[in-house]
Coordinates of C-alpha atoms and ligand atoms in Angstrom, one line a residue:
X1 CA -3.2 1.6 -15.3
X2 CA 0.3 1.3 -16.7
X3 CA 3.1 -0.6 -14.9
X4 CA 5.8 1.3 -12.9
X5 CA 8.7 2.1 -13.8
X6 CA 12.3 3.1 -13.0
X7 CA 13.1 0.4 -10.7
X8 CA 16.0 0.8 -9.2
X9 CA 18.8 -1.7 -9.7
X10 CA 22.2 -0.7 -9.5
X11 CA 24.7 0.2 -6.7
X12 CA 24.8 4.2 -8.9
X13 CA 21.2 4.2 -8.3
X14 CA 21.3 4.1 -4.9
X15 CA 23.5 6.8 -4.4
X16 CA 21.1 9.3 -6.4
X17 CA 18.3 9.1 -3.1
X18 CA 18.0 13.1 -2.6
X19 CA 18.7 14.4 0.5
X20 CA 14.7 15.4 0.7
X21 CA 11.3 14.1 -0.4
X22 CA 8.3 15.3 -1.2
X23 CA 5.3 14.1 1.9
X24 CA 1.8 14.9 3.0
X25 CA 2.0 15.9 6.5
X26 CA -1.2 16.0 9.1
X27 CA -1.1 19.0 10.5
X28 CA -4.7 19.1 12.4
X29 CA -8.3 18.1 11.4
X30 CA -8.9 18.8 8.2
X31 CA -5.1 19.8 7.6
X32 CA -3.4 18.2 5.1
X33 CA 0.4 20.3 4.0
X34 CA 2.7 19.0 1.0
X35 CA 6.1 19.9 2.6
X36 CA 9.7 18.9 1.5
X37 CA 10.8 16.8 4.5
X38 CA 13.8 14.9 5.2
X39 CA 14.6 11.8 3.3
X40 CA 14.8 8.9 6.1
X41 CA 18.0 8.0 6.8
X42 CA 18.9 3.9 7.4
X43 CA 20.8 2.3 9.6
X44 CA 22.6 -1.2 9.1
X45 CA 19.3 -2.8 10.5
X46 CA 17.0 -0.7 7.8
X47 CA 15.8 -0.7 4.5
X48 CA 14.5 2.2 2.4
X49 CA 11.6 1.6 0.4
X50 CA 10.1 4.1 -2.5
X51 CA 6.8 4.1 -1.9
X52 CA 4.6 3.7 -5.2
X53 CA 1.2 3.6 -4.6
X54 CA -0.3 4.5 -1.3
X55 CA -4.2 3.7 -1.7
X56 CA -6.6 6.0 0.7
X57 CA -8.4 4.1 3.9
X58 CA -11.7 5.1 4.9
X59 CA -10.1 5.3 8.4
X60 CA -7.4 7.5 6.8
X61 CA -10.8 10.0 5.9
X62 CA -12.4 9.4 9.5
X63 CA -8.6 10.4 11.1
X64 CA -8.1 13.6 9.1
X65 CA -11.8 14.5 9.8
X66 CA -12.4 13.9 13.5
X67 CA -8.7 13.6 14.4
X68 CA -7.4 10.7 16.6
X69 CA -5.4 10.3 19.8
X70 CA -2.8 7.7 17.8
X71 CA -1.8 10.5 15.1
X72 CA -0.8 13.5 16.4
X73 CA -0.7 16.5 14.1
X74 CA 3.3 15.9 12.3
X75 CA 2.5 12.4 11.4
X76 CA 2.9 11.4 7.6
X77 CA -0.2 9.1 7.0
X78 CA -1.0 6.5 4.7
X79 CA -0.7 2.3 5.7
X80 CA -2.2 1.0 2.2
X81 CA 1.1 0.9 0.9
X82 CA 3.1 -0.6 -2.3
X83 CA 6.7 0.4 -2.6
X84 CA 10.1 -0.4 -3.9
X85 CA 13.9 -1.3 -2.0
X86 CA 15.6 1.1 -2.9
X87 CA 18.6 1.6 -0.1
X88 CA 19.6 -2.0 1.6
X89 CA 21.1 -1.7 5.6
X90 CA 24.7 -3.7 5.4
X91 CA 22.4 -6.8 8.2
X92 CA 19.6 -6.8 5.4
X93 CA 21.5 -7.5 2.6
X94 CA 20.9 -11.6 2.7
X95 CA 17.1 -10.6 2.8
X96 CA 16.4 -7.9 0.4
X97 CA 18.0 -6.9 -2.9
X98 CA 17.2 -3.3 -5.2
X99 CA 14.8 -3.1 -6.9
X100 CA 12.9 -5.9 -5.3
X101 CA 8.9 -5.1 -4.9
X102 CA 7.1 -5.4 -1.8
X103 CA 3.8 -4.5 -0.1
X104 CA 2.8 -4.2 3.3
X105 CA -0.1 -4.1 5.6
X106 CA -1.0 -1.6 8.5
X107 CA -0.1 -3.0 11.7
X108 CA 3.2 -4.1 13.5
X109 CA 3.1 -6.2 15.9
X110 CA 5.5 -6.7 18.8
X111 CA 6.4 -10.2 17.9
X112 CA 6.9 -11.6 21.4
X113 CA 3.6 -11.2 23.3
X114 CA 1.2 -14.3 23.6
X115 CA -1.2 -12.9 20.9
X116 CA 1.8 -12.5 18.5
X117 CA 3.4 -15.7 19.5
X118 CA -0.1 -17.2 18.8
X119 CA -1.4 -16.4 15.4
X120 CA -3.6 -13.5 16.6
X121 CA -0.8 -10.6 16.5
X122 CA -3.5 -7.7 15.1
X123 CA -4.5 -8.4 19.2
X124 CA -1.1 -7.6 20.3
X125 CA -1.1 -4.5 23.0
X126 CA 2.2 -3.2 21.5
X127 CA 1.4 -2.9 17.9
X128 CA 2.0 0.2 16.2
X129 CA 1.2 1.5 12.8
X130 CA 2.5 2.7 9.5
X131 CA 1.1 6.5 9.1
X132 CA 0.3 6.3 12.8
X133 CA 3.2 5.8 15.2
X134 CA 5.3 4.5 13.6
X135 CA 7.8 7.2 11.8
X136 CA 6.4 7.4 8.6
X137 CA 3.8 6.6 6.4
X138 CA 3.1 6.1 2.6
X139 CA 1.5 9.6 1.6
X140 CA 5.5 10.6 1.0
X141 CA 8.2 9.5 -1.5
X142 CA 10.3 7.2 1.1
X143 CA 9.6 5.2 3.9
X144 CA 12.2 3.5 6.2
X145 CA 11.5 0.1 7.5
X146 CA 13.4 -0.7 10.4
X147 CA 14.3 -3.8 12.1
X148 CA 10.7 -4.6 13.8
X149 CA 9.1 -3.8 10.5
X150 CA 11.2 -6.1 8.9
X151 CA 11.0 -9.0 11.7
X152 CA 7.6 -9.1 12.7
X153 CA 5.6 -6.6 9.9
X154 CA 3.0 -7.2 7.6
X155 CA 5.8 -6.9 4.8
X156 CA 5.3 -9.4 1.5
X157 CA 8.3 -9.5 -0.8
X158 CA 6.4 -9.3 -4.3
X159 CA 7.7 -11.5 -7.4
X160 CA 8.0 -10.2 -10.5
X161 CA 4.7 -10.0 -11.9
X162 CA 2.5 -8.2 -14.3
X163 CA -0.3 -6.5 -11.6
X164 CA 0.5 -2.6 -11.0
X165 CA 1.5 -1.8 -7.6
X166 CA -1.6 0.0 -7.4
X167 CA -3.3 -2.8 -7.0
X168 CA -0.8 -4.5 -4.6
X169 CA -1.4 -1.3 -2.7
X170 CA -5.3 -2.6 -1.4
X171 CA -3.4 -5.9 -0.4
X172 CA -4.1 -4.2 3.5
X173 CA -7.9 -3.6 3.2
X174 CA -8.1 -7.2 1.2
X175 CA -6.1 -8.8 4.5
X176 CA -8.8 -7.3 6.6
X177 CA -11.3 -9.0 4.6
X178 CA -9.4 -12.3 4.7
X179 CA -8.8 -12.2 8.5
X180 CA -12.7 -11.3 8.8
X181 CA -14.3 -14.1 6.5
X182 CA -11.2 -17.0 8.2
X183 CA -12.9 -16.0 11.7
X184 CA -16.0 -16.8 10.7
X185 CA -15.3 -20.1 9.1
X186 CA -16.5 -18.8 5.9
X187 CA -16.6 -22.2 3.4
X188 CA -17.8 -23.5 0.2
X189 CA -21.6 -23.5 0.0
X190 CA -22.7 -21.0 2.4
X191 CA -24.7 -18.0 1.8
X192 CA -23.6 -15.0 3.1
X193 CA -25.1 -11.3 3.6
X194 CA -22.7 -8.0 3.6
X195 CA -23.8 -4.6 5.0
X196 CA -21.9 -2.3 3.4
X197 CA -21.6 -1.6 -0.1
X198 CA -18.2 0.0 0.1
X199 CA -14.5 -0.8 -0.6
X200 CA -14.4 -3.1 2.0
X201 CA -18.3 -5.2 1.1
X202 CA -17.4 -5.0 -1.9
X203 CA -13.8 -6.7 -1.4
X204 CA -15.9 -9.4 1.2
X205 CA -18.0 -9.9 -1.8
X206 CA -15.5 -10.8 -4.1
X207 CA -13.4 -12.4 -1.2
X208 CA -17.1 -14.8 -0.1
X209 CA -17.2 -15.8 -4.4
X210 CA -13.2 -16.9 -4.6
X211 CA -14.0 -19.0 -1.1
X212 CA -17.0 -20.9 -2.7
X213 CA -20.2 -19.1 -1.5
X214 CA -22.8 -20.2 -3.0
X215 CA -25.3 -17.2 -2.9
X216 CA -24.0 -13.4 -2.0
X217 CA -26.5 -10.2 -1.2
X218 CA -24.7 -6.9 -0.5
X219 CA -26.8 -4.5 0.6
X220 CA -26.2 -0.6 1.4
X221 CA -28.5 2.3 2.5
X222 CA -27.0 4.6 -0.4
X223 CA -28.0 4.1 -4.0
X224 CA -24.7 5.5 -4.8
X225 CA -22.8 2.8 -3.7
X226 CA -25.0 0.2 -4.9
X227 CA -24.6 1.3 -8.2
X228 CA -20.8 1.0 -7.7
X229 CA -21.1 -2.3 -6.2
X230 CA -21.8 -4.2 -9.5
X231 CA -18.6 -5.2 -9.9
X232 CA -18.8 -7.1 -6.8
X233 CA -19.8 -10.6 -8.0
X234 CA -23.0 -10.5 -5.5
X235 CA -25.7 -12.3 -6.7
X236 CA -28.0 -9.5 -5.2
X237 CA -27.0 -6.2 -4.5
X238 CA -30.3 -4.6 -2.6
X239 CA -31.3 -1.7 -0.3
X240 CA -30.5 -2.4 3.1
X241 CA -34.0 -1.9 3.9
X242 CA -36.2 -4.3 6.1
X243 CA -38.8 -4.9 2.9
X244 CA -35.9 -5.6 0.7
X245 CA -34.0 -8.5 3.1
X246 CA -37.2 -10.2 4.0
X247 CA -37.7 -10.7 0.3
X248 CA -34.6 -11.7 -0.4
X249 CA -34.7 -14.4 2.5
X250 CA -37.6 -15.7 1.3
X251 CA -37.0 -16.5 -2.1
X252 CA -33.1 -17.3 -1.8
X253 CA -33.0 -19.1 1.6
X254 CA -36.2 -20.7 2.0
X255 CA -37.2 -18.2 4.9
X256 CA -33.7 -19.5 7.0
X257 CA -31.2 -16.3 6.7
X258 CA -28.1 -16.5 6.1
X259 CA -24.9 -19.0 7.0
X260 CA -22.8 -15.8 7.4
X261 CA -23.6 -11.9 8.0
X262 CA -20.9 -9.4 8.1
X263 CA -21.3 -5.9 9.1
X264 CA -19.2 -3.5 6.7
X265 CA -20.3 -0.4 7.5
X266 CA -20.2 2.2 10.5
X267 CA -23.6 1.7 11.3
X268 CA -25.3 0.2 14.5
X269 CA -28.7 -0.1 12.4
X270 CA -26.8 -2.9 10.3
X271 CA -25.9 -4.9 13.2
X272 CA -29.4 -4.6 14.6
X273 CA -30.4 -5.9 11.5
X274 CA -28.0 -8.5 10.9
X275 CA -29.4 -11.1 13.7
X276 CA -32.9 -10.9 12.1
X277 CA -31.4 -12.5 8.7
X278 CA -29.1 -15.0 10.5
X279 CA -29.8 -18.6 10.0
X280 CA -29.6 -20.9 13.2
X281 CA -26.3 -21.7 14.0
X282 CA -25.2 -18.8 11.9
X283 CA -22.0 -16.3 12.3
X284 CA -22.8 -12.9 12.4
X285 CA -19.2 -10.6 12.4
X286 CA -19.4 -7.1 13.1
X287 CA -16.5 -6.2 10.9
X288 CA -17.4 -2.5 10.5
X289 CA -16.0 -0.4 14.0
X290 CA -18.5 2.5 14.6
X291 CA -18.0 5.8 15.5
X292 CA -17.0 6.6 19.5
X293 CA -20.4 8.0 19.9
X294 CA -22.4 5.6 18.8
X295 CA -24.1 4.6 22.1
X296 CA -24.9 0.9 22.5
X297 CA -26.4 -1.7 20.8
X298 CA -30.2 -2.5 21.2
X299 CA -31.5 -5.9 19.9
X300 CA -33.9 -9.0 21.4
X301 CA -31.0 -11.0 22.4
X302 CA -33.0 -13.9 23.2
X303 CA -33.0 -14.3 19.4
X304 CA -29.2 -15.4 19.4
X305 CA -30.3 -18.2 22.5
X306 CA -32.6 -19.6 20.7
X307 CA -31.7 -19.6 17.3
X308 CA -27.9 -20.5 18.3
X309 CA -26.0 -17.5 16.6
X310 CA -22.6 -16.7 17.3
X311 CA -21.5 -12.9 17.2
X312 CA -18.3 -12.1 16.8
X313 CA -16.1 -8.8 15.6
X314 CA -13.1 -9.0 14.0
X315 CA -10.6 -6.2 13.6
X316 CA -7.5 -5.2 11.2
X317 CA -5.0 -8.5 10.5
X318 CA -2.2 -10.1 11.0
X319 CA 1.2 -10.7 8.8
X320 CA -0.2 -14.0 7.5
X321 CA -3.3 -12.7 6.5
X322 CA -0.8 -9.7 4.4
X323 CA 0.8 -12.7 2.8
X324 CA -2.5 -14.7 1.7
X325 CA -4.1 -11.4 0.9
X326 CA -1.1 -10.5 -1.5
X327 CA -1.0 -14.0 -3.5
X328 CA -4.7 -13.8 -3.8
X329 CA -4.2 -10.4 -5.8
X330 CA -0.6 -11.8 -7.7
X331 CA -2.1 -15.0 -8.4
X332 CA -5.6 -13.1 -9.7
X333 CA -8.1 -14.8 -7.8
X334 CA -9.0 -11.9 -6.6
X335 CA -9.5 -9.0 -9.0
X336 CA -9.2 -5.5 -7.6
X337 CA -8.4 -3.0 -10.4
X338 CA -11.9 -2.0 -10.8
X339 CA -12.3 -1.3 -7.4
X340 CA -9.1 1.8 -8.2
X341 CA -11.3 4.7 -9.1
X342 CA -9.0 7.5 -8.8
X343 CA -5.1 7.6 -8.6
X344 CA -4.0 11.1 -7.8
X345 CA -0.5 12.5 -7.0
X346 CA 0.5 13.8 -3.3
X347 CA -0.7 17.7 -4.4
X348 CA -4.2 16.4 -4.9
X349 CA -4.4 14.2 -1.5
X350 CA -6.4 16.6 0.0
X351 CA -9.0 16.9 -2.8
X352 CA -8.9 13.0 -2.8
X353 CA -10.1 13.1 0.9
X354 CA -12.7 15.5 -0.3
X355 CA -14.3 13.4 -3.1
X356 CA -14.2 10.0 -0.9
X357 CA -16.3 12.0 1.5
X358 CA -18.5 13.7 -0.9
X359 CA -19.1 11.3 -4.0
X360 CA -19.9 7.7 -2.8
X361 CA -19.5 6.4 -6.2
X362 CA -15.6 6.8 -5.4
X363 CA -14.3 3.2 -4.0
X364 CA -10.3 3.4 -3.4
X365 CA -8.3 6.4 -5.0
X366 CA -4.5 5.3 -4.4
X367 CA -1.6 8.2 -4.5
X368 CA 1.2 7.8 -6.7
X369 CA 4.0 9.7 -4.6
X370 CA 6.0 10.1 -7.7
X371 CA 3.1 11.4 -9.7
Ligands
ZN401 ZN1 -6.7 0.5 5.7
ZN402 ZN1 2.7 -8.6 20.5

């Protein structure tokens, strides 16, 4: 992975934004256009950023497959998103300067409601998103940030470092991760057990070693992915059959379970396995949404009375989690390069959707707008 380059650092460069870009536009399910589109224009209150890296969700793959009420056909997608200021607004000027690397997360928050005003803002009811509603997204060449984006965003300004933006492109999904694992008091010495040996397991994974776990199982349905999953740093990466998690409770954790279970997958089996290989007083977080239809949940509940489990979800995350997220990756405690199997240009977006949903062996493929 080579480092970018052609930052842009003079007041000439500036000038020399074309008047159009290059973007993938959503058209419909399963329609994906390349189409020269209009390069943002900023206000005083705006920045421009050139987007360098744009690394593929699996929610991005569920949207352009099933479609989804927040992005209507028109929207540019993309929220995974490394980029470079490239245009400053005149009121931004004492914030930002050209050429200066950031990365941001997905969500926006409204920045006055309690949630937001509390440290919980991926609850706020007003959020909107990059590559959802919000104009623009990072599967193009530019993106404007405006004010909001700028106030109350998930935006990390990115020091000078020797990481490719690539990486500081899966900054969102590692954010995720961070906001999951924080809510379920995750700490040194406990043992933890991941459904779902995907991206996002596989970043939990490596997330659970950096925060002192002292024994890791990942476990997935698909041999696929559990071949990919070795460079997770789990001590066992296993079937996520019944046979396989019994034995691995037996031997590891003296017949207890686990401290910490996290569903990270879009399956309801997992979380009707997970509180069979909880310990007492254990977390269990389903992490993983699941699909509208999924129906609802079946399991002998009385098992969580007695054995004093708490379950919990967590969703998406919050600026801080952005910013803790990012210095993980810049300060390499968490490695993430080898989870970048694939980094395409725009033309080849739609193939990339293709191979993420037909080759499981595929973890994150990033886009390079710029090739
Ligand atoms: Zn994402
Ligand atoms: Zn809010």
């Amino acid at each position: 992975m080579s480092e970018l380059k052609g930052e842009c650092s003079t007041m000439e460069q500036q000038n020399q934004i074309p008047q159009t870009m290059k973007a993938v536009v959503f058209k419909g399910i399963d329609q994906l256009q390349l189409e020269e589109v209009p390069t943002p224009q900023i206000s005083e209150d705006d920045i421009l950023i050139r987007i360098d890296s744009c690394s593929i969700c699996g929610s991005d793959v569920r949207i352009i497959s099933n479609g989804y009420h927040r992005v209507p056909p028109g929207t540019i997608m993309g929220h995974e998103i490394a980029g470079t200021v490239v245009k400053i607004g005149d009121n931004q000027k004492n914030k930002f300067s050209f050429g200066q690397r950031i990365c941001l997360g997905a969500d926006i928050p409204c920045g006055h409601c309690t949630w937001c005003q509390t440290g919980s803002s991926n609850n706020c009811k007003n959020t909107i998103a990059y590559g959802h509603e919000y104009p623009g997204g990072g599967f193009a060449q530019y993106m404007k940030l405006d004010k909001r984006s700028i106030d109350f965003g998930p935006l990390v300004l990115l020091p000078h470092n020797d990481l490719s933006q690539d990486e500081f492109a899966l900054t969102e999904p590692l954010a995720c991760c961070v906001n999951g694992l924080e809510y379920c008091n995750m700490s040194i010495g406990k043992t933890i057990l991941i459904f779902g040996a995907g991206p996002l397991g596989i970043l939990m994974a490596k997330l659970a070693r950096t925060m002192g776990a002292s024994f890791i199982t990942l476990c997935d349905i698909d041999p696929d992915r559990l071949n990919a999953a070795t460079i997770s740093e789990a001590d066992q990466i296993v079937p996520s059959t019944d046979e396989a998690l019994k034995k691995i409770v037996d031997k590891h954790t003296q017949g207890e379970g686990f401290d910490v279970v996290i569903t990270a997958c879009p399956t309801m089996k997992a979380q009707e396995q997970s509180i069979h290989y909880t310990k007492n007083r254990g977390v269990i977080n389903f992490f993983g949404g699941l699909p509208q239809t999924a129906g609802n949940l079946s399991f002998p509940s009385n098992i969580l009375h007695y054995k004093e489990i708490t379950l919990l979800g967590s969703h998406g995350s919050t600026p801080r989690h952005n910013q803790i997220a990012a210095e993980m990756i810049l300060h390499k405690k968490i490695y993430v390069k080898d989870l970048l199997s694939q980094t395409v240009p725009l033309e080849q977006l739609p193939k990339a959707i293709q191979d993420l949903k037909t080759d499981k062996t595929n973890l994150k493929i990033t886009v390079r707008p710029w090739g």
